[in-house]
XYZ file of N, CA, C and O in Angstrom:
384
model
N 4.311 34.131 -69.703
C 5.007 33.903 -68.273
C 5.080 35.123 -67.576
O 5.979 35.565 -67.047
N 3.656 36.043 -68.024
C 3.255 37.273 -67.241
C 2.881 37.669 -66.478
O 2.717 37.520 -65.958
N 2.649 36.187 -65.094
C 1.422 35.296 -65.438
C 1.891 36.322 -63.565
O 3.609 35.833 -63.051
N 0.954 36.891 -62.906
C 1.371 37.299 -61.299
C 0.219 37.069 -60.566
O -1.055 35.901 -60.646
N 0.891 35.706 -59.598
C 0.453 34.609 -58.907
C 0.641 35.256 -56.768
O 2.166 35.703 -56.294
N -0.479 35.282 -56.700
C -1.002 35.785 -54.617
C -1.280 34.987 -54.180
O -1.686 34.005 -54.451
N -0.318 35.094 -53.303
C 0.199 34.138 -51.919
C -0.999 34.707 -50.981
O -0.648 35.890 -50.576
N -1.498 33.592 -50.733
C -2.371 34.782 -49.878
C -2.128 34.372 -48.134
O -0.503 33.519 -48.281
N -1.893 34.628 -46.974
C -1.036 34.622 -45.566
C -1.681 32.666 -45.323
O -2.662 31.948 -45.141
N -0.578 32.291 -45.327
C -0.337 31.029 -44.912
C -0.523 30.830 -43.479
O 0.185 31.201 -42.635
N -1.555 29.747 -43.173
C -1.652 30.458 -41.539
C -1.494 28.432 -41.271
O -2.360 27.606 -41.628
N -1.327 27.332 -40.210
C -1.196 26.621 -39.875
C -3.052 26.034 -38.692
O -3.156 27.087 -38.158
N -3.485 24.619 -39.872
C -4.518 24.226 -38.678
C -4.179 23.733 -37.872
O -5.484 24.285 -36.883
N -3.683 23.605 -38.018
C -3.189 22.601 -36.160
C -2.592 23.791 -34.577
O -2.787 23.299 -33.754
N -2.554 24.531 -34.989
C -1.717 25.970 -33.887
C -3.363 26.617 -33.634
O -3.010 26.651 -31.739
N -4.525 26.323 -34.055
C -5.526 27.190 -32.851
C -6.584 25.682 -33.067
O -6.300 24.882 -33.775
N -6.782 25.917 -31.560
C -7.117 24.532 -31.276
C -7.733 25.469 -30.218
O -8.237 25.972 -29.809
N -8.977 24.022 -30.052
C -10.435 25.029 -28.669
C -9.416 24.170 -27.340
O -9.205 23.400 -27.572
N -9.809 24.905 -25.864
C -8.687 24.566 -25.158
C -10.614 24.822 -23.984
O -10.939 26.031 -23.864
N -10.581 23.881 -23.508
C -11.684 24.564 -22.144
C -10.692 24.906 -20.615
O -9.516 24.315 -20.321
N -11.713 26.254 -20.743
C -10.073 26.808 -19.206
C -10.748 26.941 -17.963
O -11.827 27.063 -18.077
N -10.738 26.418 -17.226
C -11.010 26.062 -15.971
C -10.195 27.642 -14.820
O -8.939 28.575 -15.732
N -11.325 28.101 -14.567
C -11.388 29.458 -13.599
C -11.244 29.232 -12.191
O -11.826 28.536 -12.009
N -10.381 29.750 -10.598
C -10.216 29.539 -9.486
C -9.527 30.724 -9.601
O -8.599 30.851 -9.074
N -11.030 31.433 -9.008
C -10.311 33.304 -8.440
C -9.675 33.819 -9.618
O -10.240 34.175 -10.333
N -8.328 35.376 -9.870
C -8.013 35.438 -11.049
C -6.972 34.462 -11.274
O -6.397 34.947 -13.191
N -6.821 33.099 -11.331
C -5.846 31.589 -12.203
C -7.199 31.248 -12.074
O -8.125 31.122 -12.580
N -6.659 31.341 -13.950
C -7.141 30.869 -14.825
C -5.402 28.908 -15.583
O -4.757 30.033 -15.449
N -5.909 27.988 -16.480
C -5.717 27.504 -16.725
C -6.225 26.605 -17.669
O -7.422 25.943 -17.327
N -5.592 26.377 -18.783
C -6.349 25.428 -20.033
C -6.012 23.617 -18.940
O -4.968 23.225 -18.909
N -7.390 23.702 -19.670
C -8.329 21.545 -18.874
C -7.858 20.828 -19.684
O -6.876 20.235 -19.655
N -8.137 20.929 -21.183
C -7.698 20.248 -21.789
C -8.118 20.916 -23.654
O -8.378 22.188 -23.323
N -7.462 20.042 -24.634
C -8.299 20.808 -26.414
C -8.081 19.981 -26.352
O -7.499 18.640 -26.389
N -8.809 20.573 -27.165
C -9.650 19.832 -28.335
C -9.016 20.330 -29.770
O -9.125 21.540 -29.983
N -9.715 20.270 -31.396
C -9.607 20.128 -32.310
C -10.584 20.934 -32.872
O -11.287 21.726 -33.232
N -11.360 20.418 -32.324
C -13.324 20.894 -32.835
C -14.133 21.528 -31.456
O -13.576 21.119 -29.769
N -15.205 23.139 -31.451
C -16.066 23.417 -31.087
C -16.994 22.097 -30.808
O -16.631 22.389 -29.113
N -16.828 21.329 -31.168
C -18.394 20.704 -30.256
C -17.237 19.379 -28.895
O -18.171 19.010 -28.518
N -16.045 19.107 -29.114
C -15.266 18.170 -28.274
C -15.713 19.269 -27.029
O -15.631 18.899 -26.080
N -15.009 20.418 -27.536
C -14.617 21.157 -26.449
C -15.576 21.659 -25.548
O -15.497 21.397 -24.137
N -16.926 21.760 -25.789
C -18.037 21.950 -24.824
C -18.554 20.656 -24.635
O -19.041 20.440 -23.194
N -17.908 19.116 -25.089
C -18.459 18.290 -24.594
C -18.495 18.689 -23.119
O -18.362 17.897 -22.406
N -17.056 18.165 -23.047
C -16.122 17.577 -22.526
C -16.161 19.379 -21.440
O -15.972 18.832 -20.307
N -16.727 20.173 -21.797
C -16.570 21.311 -20.759
C -18.323 20.965 -19.989
O -17.672 21.035 -18.893
N -18.586 20.545 -20.691
C -20.300 20.271 -20.288
C -20.142 19.262 -18.862
O -20.595 18.926 -17.912
N -19.442 18.384 -19.413
C -18.812 16.918 -18.419
C -18.497 17.311 -17.194
O -18.210 17.381 -16.276
N -16.730 18.405 -17.301
C -16.142 18.749 -16.107
C -17.192 19.366 -15.203
O -17.165 20.106 -13.820
N -18.447 20.561 -15.712
C -18.933 21.171 -14.569
C -20.151 20.069 -14.102
O -20.482 20.718 -13.020
N -20.172 19.342 -14.686
C -21.350 18.300 -14.084
C -20.810 17.522 -12.681
O -20.799 17.122 -11.646
N -19.151 17.312 -13.745
C -18.596 16.618 -12.024
C -18.172 17.631 -10.771
O -18.679 17.258 -9.844
N -17.867 18.492 -11.125
C -18.111 19.596 -10.146
C -19.537 20.352 -9.287
O -19.486 20.291 -8.040
N -20.704 19.893 -10.290
C -21.661 19.976 -9.598
C -22.009 18.528 -8.562
O -22.764 18.566 -7.920
N -21.834 17.102 -9.100
C -21.169 16.761 -7.880
C -20.860 16.446 -6.926
O -21.337 15.977 -5.787
N -19.884 17.213 -6.732
C -18.864 16.868 -6.001
C -18.589 18.544 -5.040
O -17.850 19.219 -4.418
N -19.554 19.258 -5.296
C -19.625 19.984 -4.532
C -19.744 20.259 -2.504
O -18.949 20.708 -2.956
N -20.212 19.643 -2.773
C -20.398 19.362 -1.504
C -18.634 18.876 -0.230
O -18.953 19.365 0.492
N -18.719 18.153 -1.406
C -17.460 17.162 -0.817
C -16.346 18.892 -1.138
O -15.345 19.342 -0.141
N -16.493 19.629 -2.777
C -15.584 20.665 -2.225
C -15.762 21.713 -0.788
O -14.600 22.402 -0.220
N -16.921 22.344 -1.212
C -17.101 22.545 0.519
C -17.017 22.303 1.236
O -16.607 23.007 1.920
N -16.977 21.009 2.146
C -17.081 20.437 3.379
C -15.082 20.650 3.579
O -14.994 21.072 4.173
N -14.738 20.625 2.222
C -12.895 20.534 2.282
C -12.371 21.713 2.250
O -11.901 22.127 1.840
N -13.104 22.577 2.349
C -12.690 24.211 2.131
C -11.601 24.776 0.538
O -11.527 25.455 0.721
N -12.050 23.059 -0.206
C -11.682 23.452 -1.515
C -12.768 24.437 -2.452
O -13.688 24.194 -2.199
N -12.057 25.794 -2.827
C -12.943 26.403 -4.448
C -13.376 25.104 -5.213
O -12.447 24.077 -6.149
N -14.562 25.564 -5.724
C -15.298 25.331 -7.186
C -14.424 25.659 -8.149
O -14.972 26.674 -8.842
N -14.006 25.394 -9.502
C -13.644 25.904 -10.894
C -14.179 26.269 -11.242
O -15.178 25.746 -11.034
N -14.541 27.255 -12.439
C -15.852 27.071 -13.470
C -14.748 26.682 -14.948
O -13.794 27.392 -15.036
N -15.522 26.555 -15.659
C -15.099 26.232 -16.545
C -16.314 26.984 -18.075
O -16.862 26.535 -17.925
N -15.001 27.170 -19.070
C -15.442 27.712 -20.439
C -14.821 27.250 -21.040
O -13.595 26.839 -21.253
N -14.534 27.155 -22.731
C -13.695 27.435 -23.629
C -13.062 28.990 -24.992
O -14.679 30.013 -24.640
N -12.847 28.658 -24.942
C -11.844 29.925 -25.586
C -11.036 29.438 -26.170
O -10.598 27.646 -26.801
N -10.595 29.459 -27.356
C -9.441 29.000 -29.109
C -8.176 29.606 -28.180
O -7.815 30.461 -27.122
N -7.935 28.940 -28.276
C -6.138 28.673 -27.531
C -5.418 28.279 -29.446
O -5.721 27.245 -29.199
N -3.966 28.322 -28.620
C -2.831 28.594 -29.553
C -2.275 27.568 -28.602
O -1.456 27.898 -27.572
N -1.423 26.521 -29.493
C -0.890 25.661 -29.039
C 0.711 26.671 -28.129
O 1.419 25.934 -27.072
N 1.243 28.046 -29.065
C 1.865 28.984 -28.835
C 1.938 29.452 -27.440
O 2.926 29.602 -26.558
N 0.832 29.333 -27.097
C 0.177 29.920 -25.941
C 0.682 28.917 -24.549
O 0.274 29.585 -23.050
N 0.509 28.226 -25.186
C 0.250 26.995 -23.590
C 1.831 26.721 -23.167
O 2.709 27.179 -23.699
N 2.313 27.448 -21.704
C 3.424 27.067 -21.393
C 4.433 25.230 -21.675
O 3.011 23.883 -22.061
N 5.283 25.501 -22.241
C 6.056 23.846 -22.464
C 5.696 22.197 -22.107
O 5.703 21.602 -22.055
N 5.972 22.517 -20.135
C 5.075 21.156 -19.764
C 3.532 21.353 -18.948
O 3.401 20.588 -18.507
N 3.351 21.947 -20.192
C 1.666 21.606 -19.830
C 0.480 20.394 -19.912
O 1.770 19.747 -20.789
N 0.122 20.081 -19.527
C -0.285 18.682 -18.787
C -1.982 19.000 -18.705
O -2.334 20.613 -18.454
N -2.955 18.239 -18.914
C -4.254 18.170 -18.916
C -4.006 18.282 -17.367
O -3.922 17.885 -16.526
N -5.560 18.840 -16.540
C -6.113 19.080 -15.584
C -7.049 18.414 -15.224
O -8.266 17.944 -16.035
N -7.417 18.006 -14.476
C -8.508 16.238 -13.556
C -9.805 17.981 -13.579
O -9.529 19.124 -13.241
N -11.076 16.949 -13.934
C -12.111 17.527 -14.069
C -12.722 18.157 -12.332
O -13.306 19.349 -13.260
N -11.473 17.186 -11.697
C -12.081 18.823 -10.218
C -11.318 20.301 -10.081
O -11.720 20.929 -9.617
N -9.841 19.917 -10.388
C -9.338 21.510 -10.605
C -7.836 21.214 -10.126
O -7.379 21.330 -9.079
N -7.851 19.554 -8.851
C -6.822 19.454 -8.015
C -6.139 18.402 -8.467
O -6.697 17.346 -8.770
N -5.032 17.770 -8.229
C -4.055 15.883 -8.271
C -3.456 15.837 -6.771
O -3.272 16.846 -6.827
N -3.647 14.758 -6.031
C -3.343 14.887 -5.186
C -3.191 15.770 -4.069
O -2.204 16.497 -3.118
N -4.110 16.786 -3.912
C -4.158 17.811 -2.932
C -3.914 19.169 -3.546
O -3.953 19.487 -2.249
N -3.429 19.259 -4.981
C -2.446 20.763 -5.277
C -3.610 20.788 -6.062
O -3.297 20.854 -6.947
N -3.823 22.606 -6.331
C -4.415 22.917 -7.608
C -3.944 23.864 -7.960
O -2.804 23.577 -7.560
N -4.340 23.661 -9.402
C -3.428 24.876 -10.498
C -3.138 26.271 -9.764
O -2.041 26.920 -9.873
């Protein structure tokens, strides 16, 4: 009965995720969340392709094009009413 049991730091795996982050000027917003880095990279690449395909439309309408990147994101860092962001960075004419 004289054993010492060492407890490691318990971390929750579901708390840390990979996020695709959209940057527009100085504003940043998490566009979508993924459990794996590969899935986040695939979505980031798809979003960048969509922005490239619609670059002329964005320029013509005077809207800036968002820049996408991936970063580790904790679920606790997200706002309470967070929703995924469309590929071009706006919905119903409103940017994030």
